[in-house]
PDB file of C-alpha atoms and ligand atoms in Angstrom:
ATOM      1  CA  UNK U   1      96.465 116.900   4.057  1.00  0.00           C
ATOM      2  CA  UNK U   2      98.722 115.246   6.140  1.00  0.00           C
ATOM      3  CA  UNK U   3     100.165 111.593   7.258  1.00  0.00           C
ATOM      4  CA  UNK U   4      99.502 111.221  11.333  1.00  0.00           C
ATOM      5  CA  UNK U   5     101.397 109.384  13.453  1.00  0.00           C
ATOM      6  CA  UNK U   6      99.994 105.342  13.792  1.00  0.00           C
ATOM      7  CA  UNK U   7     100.254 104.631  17.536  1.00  0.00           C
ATOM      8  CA  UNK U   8     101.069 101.192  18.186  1.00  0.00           C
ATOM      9  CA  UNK U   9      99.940  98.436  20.972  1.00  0.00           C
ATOM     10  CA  UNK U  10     101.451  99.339  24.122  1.00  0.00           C
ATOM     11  CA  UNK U  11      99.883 102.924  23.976  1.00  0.00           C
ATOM     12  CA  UNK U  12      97.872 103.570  26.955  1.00  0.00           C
ATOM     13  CA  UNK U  13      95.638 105.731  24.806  1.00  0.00           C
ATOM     14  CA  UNK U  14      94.610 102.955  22.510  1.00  0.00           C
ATOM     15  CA  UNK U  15      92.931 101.361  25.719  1.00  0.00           C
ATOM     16  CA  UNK U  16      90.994 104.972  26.184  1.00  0.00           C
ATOM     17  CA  UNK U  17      87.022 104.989  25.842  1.00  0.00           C
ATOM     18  CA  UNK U  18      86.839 108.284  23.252  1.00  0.00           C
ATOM     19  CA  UNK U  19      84.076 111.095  23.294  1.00  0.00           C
ATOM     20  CA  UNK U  20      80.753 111.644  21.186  1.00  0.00           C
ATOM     21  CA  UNK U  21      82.357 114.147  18.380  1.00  0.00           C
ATOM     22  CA  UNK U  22      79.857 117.669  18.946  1.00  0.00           C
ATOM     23  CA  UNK U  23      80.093 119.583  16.138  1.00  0.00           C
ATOM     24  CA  UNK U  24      81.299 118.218  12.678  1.00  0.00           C
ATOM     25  CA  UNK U  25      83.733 121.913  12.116  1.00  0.00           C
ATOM     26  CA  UNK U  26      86.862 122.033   9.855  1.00  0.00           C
ATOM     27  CA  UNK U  27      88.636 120.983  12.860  1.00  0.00           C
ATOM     28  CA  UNK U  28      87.082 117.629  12.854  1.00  0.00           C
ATOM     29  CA  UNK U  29      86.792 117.483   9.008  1.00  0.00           C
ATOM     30  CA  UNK U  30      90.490 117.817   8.555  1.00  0.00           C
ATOM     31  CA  UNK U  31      91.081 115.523  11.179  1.00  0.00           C
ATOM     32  CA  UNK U  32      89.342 112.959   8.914  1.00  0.00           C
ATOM     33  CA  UNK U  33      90.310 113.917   6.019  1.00  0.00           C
ATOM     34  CA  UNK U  34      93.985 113.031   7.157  1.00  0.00           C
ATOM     35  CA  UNK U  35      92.871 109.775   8.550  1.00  0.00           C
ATOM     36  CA  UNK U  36      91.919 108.480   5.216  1.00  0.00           C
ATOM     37  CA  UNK U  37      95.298 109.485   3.900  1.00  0.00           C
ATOM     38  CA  UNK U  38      97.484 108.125   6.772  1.00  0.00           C
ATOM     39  CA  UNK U  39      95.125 104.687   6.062  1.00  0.00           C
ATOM     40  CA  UNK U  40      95.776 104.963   2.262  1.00  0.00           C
ATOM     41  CA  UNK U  41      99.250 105.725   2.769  1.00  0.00           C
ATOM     42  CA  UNK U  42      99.766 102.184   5.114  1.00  0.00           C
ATOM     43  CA  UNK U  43      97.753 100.205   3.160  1.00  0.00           C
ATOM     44  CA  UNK U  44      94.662  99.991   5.794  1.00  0.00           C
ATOM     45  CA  UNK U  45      90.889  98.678   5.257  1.00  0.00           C
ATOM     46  CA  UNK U  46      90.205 101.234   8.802  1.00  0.00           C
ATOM     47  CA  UNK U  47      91.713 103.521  10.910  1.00  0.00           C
ATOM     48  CA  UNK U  48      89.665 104.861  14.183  1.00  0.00           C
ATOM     49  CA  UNK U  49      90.944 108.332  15.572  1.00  0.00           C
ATOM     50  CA  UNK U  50      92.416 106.874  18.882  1.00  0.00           C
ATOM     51  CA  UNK U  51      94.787 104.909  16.616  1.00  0.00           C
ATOM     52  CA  UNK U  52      95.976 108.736  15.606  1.00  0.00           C
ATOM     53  CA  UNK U  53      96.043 109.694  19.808  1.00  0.00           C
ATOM     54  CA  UNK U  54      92.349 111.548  19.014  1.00  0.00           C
ATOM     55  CA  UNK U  55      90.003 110.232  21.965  1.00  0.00           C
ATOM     56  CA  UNK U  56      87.155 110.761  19.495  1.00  0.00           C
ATOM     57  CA  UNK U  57      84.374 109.027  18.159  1.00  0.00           C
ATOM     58  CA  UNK U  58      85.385 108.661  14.756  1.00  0.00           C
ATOM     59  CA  UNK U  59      86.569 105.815  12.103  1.00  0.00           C
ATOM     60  CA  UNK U  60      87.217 105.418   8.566  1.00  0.00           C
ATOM     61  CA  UNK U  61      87.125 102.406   6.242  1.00  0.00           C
ATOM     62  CA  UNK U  62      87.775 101.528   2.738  1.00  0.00           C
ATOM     63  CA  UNK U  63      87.239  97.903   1.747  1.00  0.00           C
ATOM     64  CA  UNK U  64      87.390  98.496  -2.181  1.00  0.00           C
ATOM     65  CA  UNK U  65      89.927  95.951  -3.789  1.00  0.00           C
ATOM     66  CA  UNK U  66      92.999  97.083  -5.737  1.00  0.00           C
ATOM     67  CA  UNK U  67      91.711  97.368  -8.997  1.00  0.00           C
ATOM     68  CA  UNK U  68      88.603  99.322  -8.083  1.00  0.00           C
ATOM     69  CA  UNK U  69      88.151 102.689  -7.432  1.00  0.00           C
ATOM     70  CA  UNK U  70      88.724 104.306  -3.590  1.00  0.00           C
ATOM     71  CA  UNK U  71      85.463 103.996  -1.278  1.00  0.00           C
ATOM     72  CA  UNK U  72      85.875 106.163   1.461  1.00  0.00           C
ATOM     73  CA  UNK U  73      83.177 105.640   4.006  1.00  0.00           C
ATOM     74  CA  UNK U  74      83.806 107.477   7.094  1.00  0.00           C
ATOM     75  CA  UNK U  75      81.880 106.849  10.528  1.00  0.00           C
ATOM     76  CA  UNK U  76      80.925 109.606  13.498  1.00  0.00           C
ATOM     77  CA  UNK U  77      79.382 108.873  16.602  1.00  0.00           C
ATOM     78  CA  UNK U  78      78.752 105.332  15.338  1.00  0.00           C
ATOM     79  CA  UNK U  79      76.400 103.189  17.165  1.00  0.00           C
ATOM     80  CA  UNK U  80      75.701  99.155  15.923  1.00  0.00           C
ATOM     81  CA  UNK U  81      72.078  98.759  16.541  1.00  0.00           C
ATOM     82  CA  UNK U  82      72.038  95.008  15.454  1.00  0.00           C
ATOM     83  CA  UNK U  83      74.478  91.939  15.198  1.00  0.00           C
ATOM     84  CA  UNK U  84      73.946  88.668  14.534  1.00  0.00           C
ATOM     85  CA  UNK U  85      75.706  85.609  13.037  1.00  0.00           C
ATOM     86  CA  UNK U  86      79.025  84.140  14.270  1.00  0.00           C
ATOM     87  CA  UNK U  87      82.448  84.003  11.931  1.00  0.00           C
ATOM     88  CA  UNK U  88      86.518  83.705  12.961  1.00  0.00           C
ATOM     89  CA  UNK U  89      88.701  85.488  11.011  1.00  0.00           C
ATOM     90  CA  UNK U  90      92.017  86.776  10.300  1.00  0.00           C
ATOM     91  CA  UNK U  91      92.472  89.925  11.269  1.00  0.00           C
ATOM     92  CA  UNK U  92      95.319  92.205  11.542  1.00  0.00           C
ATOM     93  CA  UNK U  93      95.541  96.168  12.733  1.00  0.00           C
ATOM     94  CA  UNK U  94      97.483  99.570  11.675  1.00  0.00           C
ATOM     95  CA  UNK U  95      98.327  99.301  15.358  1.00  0.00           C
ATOM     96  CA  UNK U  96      99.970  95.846  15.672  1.00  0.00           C
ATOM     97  CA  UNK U  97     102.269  95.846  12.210  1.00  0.00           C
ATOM     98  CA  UNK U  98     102.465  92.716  11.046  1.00  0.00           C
ATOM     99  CA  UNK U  99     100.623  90.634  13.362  1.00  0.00           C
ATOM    100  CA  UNK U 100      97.531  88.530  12.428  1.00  0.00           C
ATOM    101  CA  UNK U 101      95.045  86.775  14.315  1.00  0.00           C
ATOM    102  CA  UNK U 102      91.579  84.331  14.323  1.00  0.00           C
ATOM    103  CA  UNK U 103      88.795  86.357  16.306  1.00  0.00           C
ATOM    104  CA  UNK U 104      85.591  86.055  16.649  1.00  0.00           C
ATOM    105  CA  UNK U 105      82.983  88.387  14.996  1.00  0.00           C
ATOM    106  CA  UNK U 106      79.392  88.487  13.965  1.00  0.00           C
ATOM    107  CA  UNK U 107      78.703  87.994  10.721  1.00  0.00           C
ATOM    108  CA  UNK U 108      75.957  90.594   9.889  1.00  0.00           C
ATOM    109  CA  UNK U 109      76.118  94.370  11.420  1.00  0.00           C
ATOM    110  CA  UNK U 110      73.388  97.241  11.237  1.00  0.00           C
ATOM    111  CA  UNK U 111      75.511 100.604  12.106  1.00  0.00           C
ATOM    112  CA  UNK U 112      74.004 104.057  12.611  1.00  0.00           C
ATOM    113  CA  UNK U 113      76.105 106.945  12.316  1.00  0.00           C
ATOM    114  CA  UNK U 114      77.095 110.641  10.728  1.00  0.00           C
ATOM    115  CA  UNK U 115      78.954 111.007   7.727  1.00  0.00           C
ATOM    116  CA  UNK U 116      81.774 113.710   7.269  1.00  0.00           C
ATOM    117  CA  UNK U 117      79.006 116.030   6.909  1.00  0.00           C
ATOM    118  CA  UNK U 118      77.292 115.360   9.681  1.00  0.00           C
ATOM    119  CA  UNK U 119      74.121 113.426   7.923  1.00  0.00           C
ATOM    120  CA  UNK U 120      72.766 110.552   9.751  1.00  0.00           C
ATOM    121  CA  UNK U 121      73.126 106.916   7.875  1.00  0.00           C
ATOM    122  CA  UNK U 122      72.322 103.542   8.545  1.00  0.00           C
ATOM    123  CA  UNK U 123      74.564 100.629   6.917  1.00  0.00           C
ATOM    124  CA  UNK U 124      74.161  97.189   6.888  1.00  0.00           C
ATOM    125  CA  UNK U 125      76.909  94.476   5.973  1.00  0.00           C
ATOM    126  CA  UNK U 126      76.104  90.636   6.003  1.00  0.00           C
ATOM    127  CA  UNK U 127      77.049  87.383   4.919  1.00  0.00           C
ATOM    128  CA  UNK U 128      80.503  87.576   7.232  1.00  0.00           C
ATOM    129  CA  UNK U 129      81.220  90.105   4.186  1.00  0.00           C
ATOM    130  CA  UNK U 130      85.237  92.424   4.691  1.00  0.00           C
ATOM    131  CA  UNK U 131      82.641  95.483   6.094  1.00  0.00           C
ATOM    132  CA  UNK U 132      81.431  93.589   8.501  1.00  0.00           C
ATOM    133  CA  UNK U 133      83.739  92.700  10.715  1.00  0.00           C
ATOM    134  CA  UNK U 134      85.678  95.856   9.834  1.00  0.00           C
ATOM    135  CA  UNK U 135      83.010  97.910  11.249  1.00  0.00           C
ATOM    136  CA  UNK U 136      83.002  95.892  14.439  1.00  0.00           C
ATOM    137  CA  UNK U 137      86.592  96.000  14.605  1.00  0.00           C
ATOM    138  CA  UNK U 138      87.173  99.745  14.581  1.00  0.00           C
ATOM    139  CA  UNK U 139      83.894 100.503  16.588  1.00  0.00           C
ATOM    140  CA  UNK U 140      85.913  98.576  19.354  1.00  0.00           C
ATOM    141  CA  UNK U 141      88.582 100.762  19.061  1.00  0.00           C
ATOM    142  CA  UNK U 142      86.316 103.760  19.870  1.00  0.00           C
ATOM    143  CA  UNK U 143      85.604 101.906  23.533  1.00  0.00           C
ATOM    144  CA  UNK U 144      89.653 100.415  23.874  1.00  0.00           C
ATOM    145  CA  UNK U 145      89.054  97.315  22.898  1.00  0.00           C
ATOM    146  CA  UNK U 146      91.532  95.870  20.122  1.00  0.00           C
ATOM    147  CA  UNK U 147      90.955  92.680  18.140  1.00  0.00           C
ATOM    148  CA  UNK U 148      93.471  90.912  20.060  1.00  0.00           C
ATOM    149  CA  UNK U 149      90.596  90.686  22.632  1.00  0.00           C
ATOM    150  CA  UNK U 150      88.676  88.638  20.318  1.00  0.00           C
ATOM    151  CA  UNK U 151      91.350  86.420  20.000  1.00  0.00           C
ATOM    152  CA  UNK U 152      90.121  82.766  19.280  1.00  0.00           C
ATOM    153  CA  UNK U 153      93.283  80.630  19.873  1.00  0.00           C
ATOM    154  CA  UNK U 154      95.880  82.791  22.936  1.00  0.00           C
ATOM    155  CA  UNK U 155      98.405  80.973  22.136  1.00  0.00           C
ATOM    156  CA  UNK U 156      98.418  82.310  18.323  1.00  0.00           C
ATOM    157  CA  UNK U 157      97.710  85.735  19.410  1.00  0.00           C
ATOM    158  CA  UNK U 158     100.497  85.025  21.639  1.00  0.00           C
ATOM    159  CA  UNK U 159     103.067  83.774  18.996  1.00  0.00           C
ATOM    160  CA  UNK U 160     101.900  86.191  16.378  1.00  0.00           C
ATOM    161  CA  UNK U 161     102.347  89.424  19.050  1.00  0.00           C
ATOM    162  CA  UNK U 162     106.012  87.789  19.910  1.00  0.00           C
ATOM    163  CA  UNK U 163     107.035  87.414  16.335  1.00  0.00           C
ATOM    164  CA  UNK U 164     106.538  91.133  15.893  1.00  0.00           C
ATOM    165  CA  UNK U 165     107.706  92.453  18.797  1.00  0.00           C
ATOM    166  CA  UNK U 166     104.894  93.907  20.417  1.00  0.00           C
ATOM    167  CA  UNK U 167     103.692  93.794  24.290  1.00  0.00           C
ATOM    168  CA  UNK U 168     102.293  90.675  25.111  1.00  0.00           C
ATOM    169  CA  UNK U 169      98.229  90.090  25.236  1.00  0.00           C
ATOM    170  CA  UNK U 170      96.326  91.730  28.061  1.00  0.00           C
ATOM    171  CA  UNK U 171      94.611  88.137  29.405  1.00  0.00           C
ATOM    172  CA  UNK U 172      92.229  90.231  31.594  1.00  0.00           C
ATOM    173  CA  UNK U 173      90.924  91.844  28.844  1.00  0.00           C
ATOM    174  CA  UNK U 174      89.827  89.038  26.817  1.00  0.00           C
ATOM    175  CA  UNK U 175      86.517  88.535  26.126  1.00  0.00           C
ATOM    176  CA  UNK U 176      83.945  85.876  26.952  1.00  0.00           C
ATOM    177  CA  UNK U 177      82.336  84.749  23.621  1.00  0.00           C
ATOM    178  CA  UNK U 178      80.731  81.534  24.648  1.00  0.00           C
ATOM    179  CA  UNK U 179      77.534  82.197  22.288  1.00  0.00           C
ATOM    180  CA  UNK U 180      79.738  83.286  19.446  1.00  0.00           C
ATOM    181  CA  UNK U 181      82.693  80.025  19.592  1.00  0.00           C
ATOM    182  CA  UNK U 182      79.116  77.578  19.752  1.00  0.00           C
ATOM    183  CA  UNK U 183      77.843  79.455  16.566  1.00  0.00           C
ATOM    184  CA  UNK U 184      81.502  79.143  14.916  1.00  0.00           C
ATOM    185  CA  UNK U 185      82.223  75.467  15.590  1.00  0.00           C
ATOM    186  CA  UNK U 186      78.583  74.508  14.382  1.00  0.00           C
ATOM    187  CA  UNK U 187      79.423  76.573  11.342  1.00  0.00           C
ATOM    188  CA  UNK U 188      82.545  74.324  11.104  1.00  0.00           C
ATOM    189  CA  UNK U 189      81.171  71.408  11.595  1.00  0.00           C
ATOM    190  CA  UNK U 190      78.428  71.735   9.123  1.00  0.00           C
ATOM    191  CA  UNK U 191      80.978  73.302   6.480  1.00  0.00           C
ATOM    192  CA  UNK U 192      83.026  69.414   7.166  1.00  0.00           C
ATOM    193  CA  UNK U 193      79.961  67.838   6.816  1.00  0.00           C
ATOM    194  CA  UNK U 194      79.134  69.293   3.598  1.00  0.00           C
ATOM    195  CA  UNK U 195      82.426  68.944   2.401  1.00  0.00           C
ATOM    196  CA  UNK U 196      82.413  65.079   3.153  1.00  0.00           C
ATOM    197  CA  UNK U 197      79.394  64.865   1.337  1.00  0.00           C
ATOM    198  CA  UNK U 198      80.810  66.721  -1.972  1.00  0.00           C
ATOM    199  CA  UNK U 199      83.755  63.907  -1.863  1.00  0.00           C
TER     200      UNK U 199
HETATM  201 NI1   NI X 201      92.672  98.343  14.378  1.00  0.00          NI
END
């Protein structure tokens, strides 16, 4: 067991597209077993293996709250085979310490994948529920994309990247969500409807 090294934003290899995973060996199985303790260890819902300079197909999450016991659910070769939904939230990352910011995400996520044994599983997560849009996020990090990409408002991600130091946001790389922002502020204005009404 061991604590790996977090890279952080600015690291070219964080932008890498990482490789299919072949065989589950003890190689691999160590490698994840010391990804769940270097996520444990900083506090993490997810950690993908680029974040730990492996260009490999591989993430872990745990999105069990403080008072319940650990949930380890580890991800190879994962594939999403359905999204749907629209949701902004806050989202921060091992790689960008202390820095939060609004994306957008879908709200409900079917993911295929191995576990650390190499089984096949299929997951689902819904309702805009923590899982969710953890899965999405670390999935992203298996092709170089970061959350930052996702942003909602550039001028937060801006300030909030600033604050804390870190290399400024890649504009190039955000992404078009045009479908997604038209779900979120109909979501928002039906939430201020509703809330109007309960007045
Ligand atoms: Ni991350």
């Amino acid at each position: 067991m061991a604590i790996l090294k977090i890279l952080s934003y600015g690291n070219p290899l964080l932008r890498q597209k990482s490789k299919e995973v072949g065989k589950i060996s003890k190689k691999i199985r160590i490698l994840i077993e010391n990804m769940l303790d270097t996520m444990y260890a900083a506090n993490g819902v997810g950690l993908a293996a680029p974040q730990v300079g492996e260009n490999l197909r591989i993430f872990v999450i745990d999105v069990s709250k403080e008072n319940e016991p650990y949930n380890p659910l580890v991800f190879v070769n994962p594939k999403i085979i359905k999204k749907s939904g629209a949701i902004c939230v806050k989202e921060g990352c091992l790689s960008f310490p202390e820095a939060y910011v609004n994306v957008r995400r879908y709200s409900d996520v079917l993911v295929k994948a191995l576990d650390i044994n190499g089984r096949p599983f299929v997951m689902e997560a819904k309702g805009g529920e923590l899982l969710a849009y953890a899965i999405q996020h670390e999935n992203d990090h298996l092709d170089g994309i970061l959350f930052i990409d996702h942003s909602r408002n550039i001028f937060e991600a801006t300030e909030a990247l600033n604050k804390n130091n870190l290399p400024q946001i890649e504009e190039d790389r955000l992404i078009k969500e045009d479908e997604l922002e038209e779900q979120i502020l109909a979501n928002e204005a039906l939430n201020k409807a509703n809330d109007e009404e309960r007045q």
